[in-house]
Short mmCIF file of C-alpha atoms in Angstrom, two decimals:
data_model
loop_
_atom_site.label_atom_id
_atom_site.label_comp_id
_atom_site.label_asym_id
_atom_site.label_seq_id
_atom_site.Cartn_x
_atom_site.Cartn_y
_atom_site.Cartn_z
CA MET A 1 48.51 36.06 -23.82
CA ASP A 2 47.25 36.14 -27.41
CA ILE A 3 43.91 34.28 -27.70
CA ASP A 4 45.27 32.24 -30.65
CA GLU A 5 47.92 30.76 -28.34
CA LEU A 6 45.19 28.86 -26.51
CA GLY A 7 44.97 26.28 -29.31
CA TRP A 8 41.26 26.42 -30.03
CA ASN A 9 41.31 23.31 -32.18
CA ARG A 10 42.81 21.26 -29.38
CA THR A 11 40.47 22.88 -26.84
CA LEU A 12 37.38 21.95 -28.89
CA ARG A 13 38.55 18.36 -29.27
CA ASP A 14 39.47 18.16 -25.58
CA GLN A 15 35.93 19.25 -24.67
CA TRP A 16 34.46 16.17 -26.34
CA GLU A 17 37.28 13.73 -25.64
CA PHE A 18 37.18 14.41 -21.90
CA HIS A 19 33.42 13.74 -21.79
CA TRP A 20 33.79 10.61 -23.94
CA ASN A 21 36.77 9.18 -22.07
CA HIS A 22 35.62 9.97 -18.52
CA GLN A 23 31.83 9.87 -18.61
CA ILE A 24 30.39 8.02 -21.59
CA ARG A 25 32.60 5.31 -23.13
CA ALA A 26 32.92 3.20 -19.99
CA ARG A 27 29.13 3.30 -19.58
CA LEU A 28 28.76 1.78 -23.05
CA ASP A 29 31.29 -1.01 -22.54
CA GLY A 30 29.42 -4.28 -22.28
CA LEU A 31 26.18 -2.87 -23.73
CA THR A 32 23.97 -5.91 -24.32
CA ASP A 33 21.51 -6.49 -27.12
CA ASP A 34 18.72 -6.56 -24.51
CA GLU A 35 19.72 -3.07 -23.33
CA TYR A 36 20.23 -1.87 -26.91
CA PHE A 37 16.71 -2.85 -28.00
CA TRP A 38 14.87 -2.34 -24.67
CA SER A 39 11.75 -0.23 -25.07
CA PRO A 40 11.09 2.04 -22.07
CA VAL A 41 7.44 2.44 -23.15
CA PRO A 42 5.16 0.73 -25.66
CA ASP A 43 5.72 1.87 -29.26
CA ALA A 44 9.03 3.62 -28.61
CA TRP A 45 10.92 4.31 -31.81
CA SER A 46 13.77 1.89 -32.37
CA VAL A 47 15.94 0.10 -34.87
CA ARG A 48 14.00 -3.01 -35.92
CA PRO A 49 14.23 -5.97 -38.25
CA ARG A 50 12.98 -4.86 -41.66
CA GLY A 51 9.21 -5.08 -42.00
CA THR A 52 8.41 -5.18 -38.26
CA SER A 53 7.94 -1.46 -37.56
CA SER A 54 4.63 0.30 -37.10
CA ALA A 55 6.21 3.79 -37.33
CA PRO A 56 4.97 6.02 -40.15
CA LEU A 57 8.33 5.70 -41.94
CA GLN A 58 11.26 3.31 -41.78
CA ALA A 59 14.66 4.02 -43.26
CA GLY A 60 17.80 2.06 -43.93
CA THR A 61 19.29 -0.66 -46.04
CA GLY A 62 20.10 -4.13 -44.88
CA GLU A 63 18.22 -6.22 -42.37
CA PHE A 64 17.35 -3.39 -39.94
CA THR A 65 15.56 -0.05 -40.30
CA ILE A 66 15.15 2.97 -38.04
CA ASP A 67 11.72 4.38 -37.13
CA PHE A 68 10.80 7.97 -37.91
CA ALA A 69 8.13 10.30 -39.25
CA PHE A 70 8.12 13.51 -41.20
CA PRO A 71 7.23 15.87 -39.77
CA GLU A 72 8.25 14.57 -36.38
CA PRO A 73 5.23 14.08 -34.10
CA VAL A 74 4.67 16.45 -31.19
CA PRO A 75 5.48 15.32 -28.61
CA ALA A 76 8.33 13.29 -30.09
CA PRO A 77 8.12 9.56 -29.38
CA MET A 78 10.25 7.91 -26.71
CA THR A 79 13.22 6.10 -28.21
CA THR A 80 15.39 3.09 -27.48
CA ILE A 81 19.15 3.07 -27.09
CA ALA A 82 19.29 1.54 -30.58
CA TRP A 83 17.41 4.53 -32.01
CA ARG A 84 19.55 7.08 -30.12
CA LEU A 85 22.78 5.44 -31.26
CA GLY A 86 21.47 5.22 -34.84
CA HIS A 87 20.68 8.93 -34.77
CA VAL A 88 24.11 9.83 -33.36
CA ILE A 89 25.98 7.55 -35.75
CA VAL A 90 24.18 8.71 -38.89
CA GLY A 91 22.55 12.10 -38.36
CA VAL A 92 25.09 13.66 -36.04
CA LEU A 93 28.37 12.11 -37.25
CA ALA A 94 28.34 10.16 -40.52
CA MET A 95 26.49 12.82 -42.52
CA ARG A 96 28.88 15.52 -41.22
CA ASN A 97 31.91 13.30 -41.86
CA ALA A 98 30.73 12.88 -45.45
CA ALA A 99 29.95 16.57 -45.91
CA HIS A 100 33.20 17.92 -44.45
CA PHE A 101 35.87 15.25 -44.14
CA GLY A 102 35.70 13.08 -47.27
CA ALA A 103 33.93 10.11 -45.69
CA PRO A 104 31.50 8.06 -47.81
CA ALA A 105 28.07 9.57 -48.42
CA ALA A 106 25.64 8.81 -45.60
CA ASP A 107 22.00 9.49 -44.79
CA TYR A 108 19.18 7.88 -42.86
CA ARG A 109 17.70 6.19 -45.92
CA THR A 110 20.86 4.44 -47.10
CA TRP A 111 22.55 3.54 -43.81
CA GLU A 112 22.90 -0.10 -42.78
CA TYR A 113 21.71 0.05 -39.18
CA ALA A 114 23.29 -2.18 -36.57
CA GLY A 115 21.35 -5.25 -35.51
CA THR A 116 23.51 -5.73 -32.41
CA ALA A 117 24.87 -3.49 -29.68
CA LYS A 118 28.41 -4.58 -30.56
CA THR A 119 28.02 -3.50 -34.18
CA ALA A 120 26.45 -0.19 -33.17
CA LEU A 121 29.38 0.58 -30.85
CA GLU A 122 31.84 -0.30 -33.62
CA GLN A 123 30.00 2.10 -35.96
CA LEU A 124 30.02 4.78 -33.27
CA ASP A 125 33.75 4.38 -32.63
CA THR A 126 34.49 4.57 -36.37
CA GLN A 127 32.42 7.71 -36.88
CA LEU A 128 33.87 9.40 -33.79
CA ASP A 129 37.42 8.63 -34.95
CA THR A 130 36.63 10.07 -38.39
CA TRP A 131 35.08 13.17 -36.82
CA LEU A 132 37.99 13.88 -34.48
CA THR A 133 40.56 13.25 -37.22
CA GLY A 134 38.65 15.65 -39.46
CA VAL A 135 38.40 18.33 -36.78
CA ARG A 136 42.11 17.94 -36.00
CA GLY A 137 42.85 18.37 -39.70
CA LEU A 138 41.03 21.70 -39.77
CA GLY A 139 43.79 23.25 -37.69
CA GLU A 140 43.19 26.72 -36.33
CA ALA A 141 42.50 28.41 -39.68
CA GLY A 142 39.94 25.81 -40.75
CA LEU A 143 37.81 26.57 -37.70
CA ARG A 144 37.22 30.07 -39.10
CA VAL A 145 36.04 28.90 -42.53
CA PRO A 146 32.26 29.01 -43.13
CA ALA A 147 30.58 25.64 -42.63
CA GLY A 148 29.11 25.82 -46.13
CA GLU A 149 25.91 25.03 -47.97
CA LYS A 150 25.56 21.50 -46.59
CA GLU A 151 24.70 22.99 -43.18
CA PRO A 152 21.54 24.83 -42.09
CA PHE A 153 23.59 27.91 -41.16
CA PRO A 154 26.21 27.97 -43.92
CA ASP A 155 27.80 31.29 -42.95
CA LEU A 156 28.69 30.23 -39.42
CA PRO A 157 32.32 29.15 -38.96
CA MET A 158 33.30 25.50 -38.68
CA ALA A 159 34.04 26.16 -35.00
CA ALA A 160 30.31 26.73 -34.47
CA LEU A 161 29.55 23.41 -36.20
CA VAL A 162 32.12 21.61 -34.04
CA LEU A 163 30.53 23.06 -30.90
CA HIS A 164 27.07 22.07 -32.15
CA ILE A 165 28.12 18.48 -32.90
CA HIS A 166 29.81 18.14 -29.52
CA ARG A 167 26.67 19.49 -27.84
CA GLU A 168 24.59 16.93 -29.76
CA LEU A 169 26.94 14.10 -28.77
CA ILE A 170 26.87 15.07 -25.11
CA HIS A 171 23.08 15.49 -25.19
CA HIS A 172 22.17 12.24 -26.95
CA LEU A 173 24.76 10.02 -25.31
CA SER A 174 23.63 11.32 -21.93
CA GLU A 175 20.14 10.18 -22.93
CA VAL A 176 21.61 6.76 -23.72
CA SER A 177 23.13 6.71 -20.22
CA LEU A 178 19.75 7.55 -18.72
CA LEU A 179 18.10 4.76 -20.69
CA LEU A 180 20.75 2.37 -19.37
CA ASP A 181 19.96 3.52 -15.83
CA LEU A 182 16.24 2.99 -16.42
CA TYR A 183 16.83 -0.47 -17.88
CA GLN A 184 18.97 -1.50 -14.91
CA HIS A 185 16.41 -0.22 -12.39
CA THR A 186 13.21 -1.40 -14.05
CA PRO A 187 11.78 -4.75 -12.95
CA ALA A 188 11.85 -7.41 -15.62
CA THR A 189 8.51 -8.40 -17.13
CA ASN A 190 8.19 -11.22 -14.59
CA GLY A 191 8.37 -8.72 -11.72
CA ALA A 192 11.87 -9.68 -10.59
CA PRO A 193 14.62 -7.07 -10.47
CA ARG A 194 17.10 -7.17 -13.33
#
């Protein structure tokens, strides 16, 4: 069989869609605002109402900002689900959707971060749909085209970028799942189980 008959574009999309549909999305259904904002440790980076952060830098437009620092501290701070979803929505997806698939310009400084879990999940669904539609539109030939100057490794093919983004999605959304597990198994502040 010729390797091109495998349908690499479909195979790359299937890699992510299987993980999303069978391991991640159902875990996120019903995400509450308490879970979204829960801090696993004091001073974890999060998405916060404007003006309430103590992080070195805050970014975003609207009523909420995301915590960060440049350069990133070593070790990196713990983060909330809100922070992880903000990073995935903006840094992993929206910026790539803008750079490669004609979506509106996006970056950490100008994003309107979600103040509720419901809004964050709506943003995530929108960015994922845009990403997968864009990848589908690349076809087989588009996967071989260099990713271009908007990427750190511009000479690598788009297929390498797709694999990288899917790796990032799997990595960070698995962290979100772990944070959900910790939230559900951590006694409430009054000592009672959740």
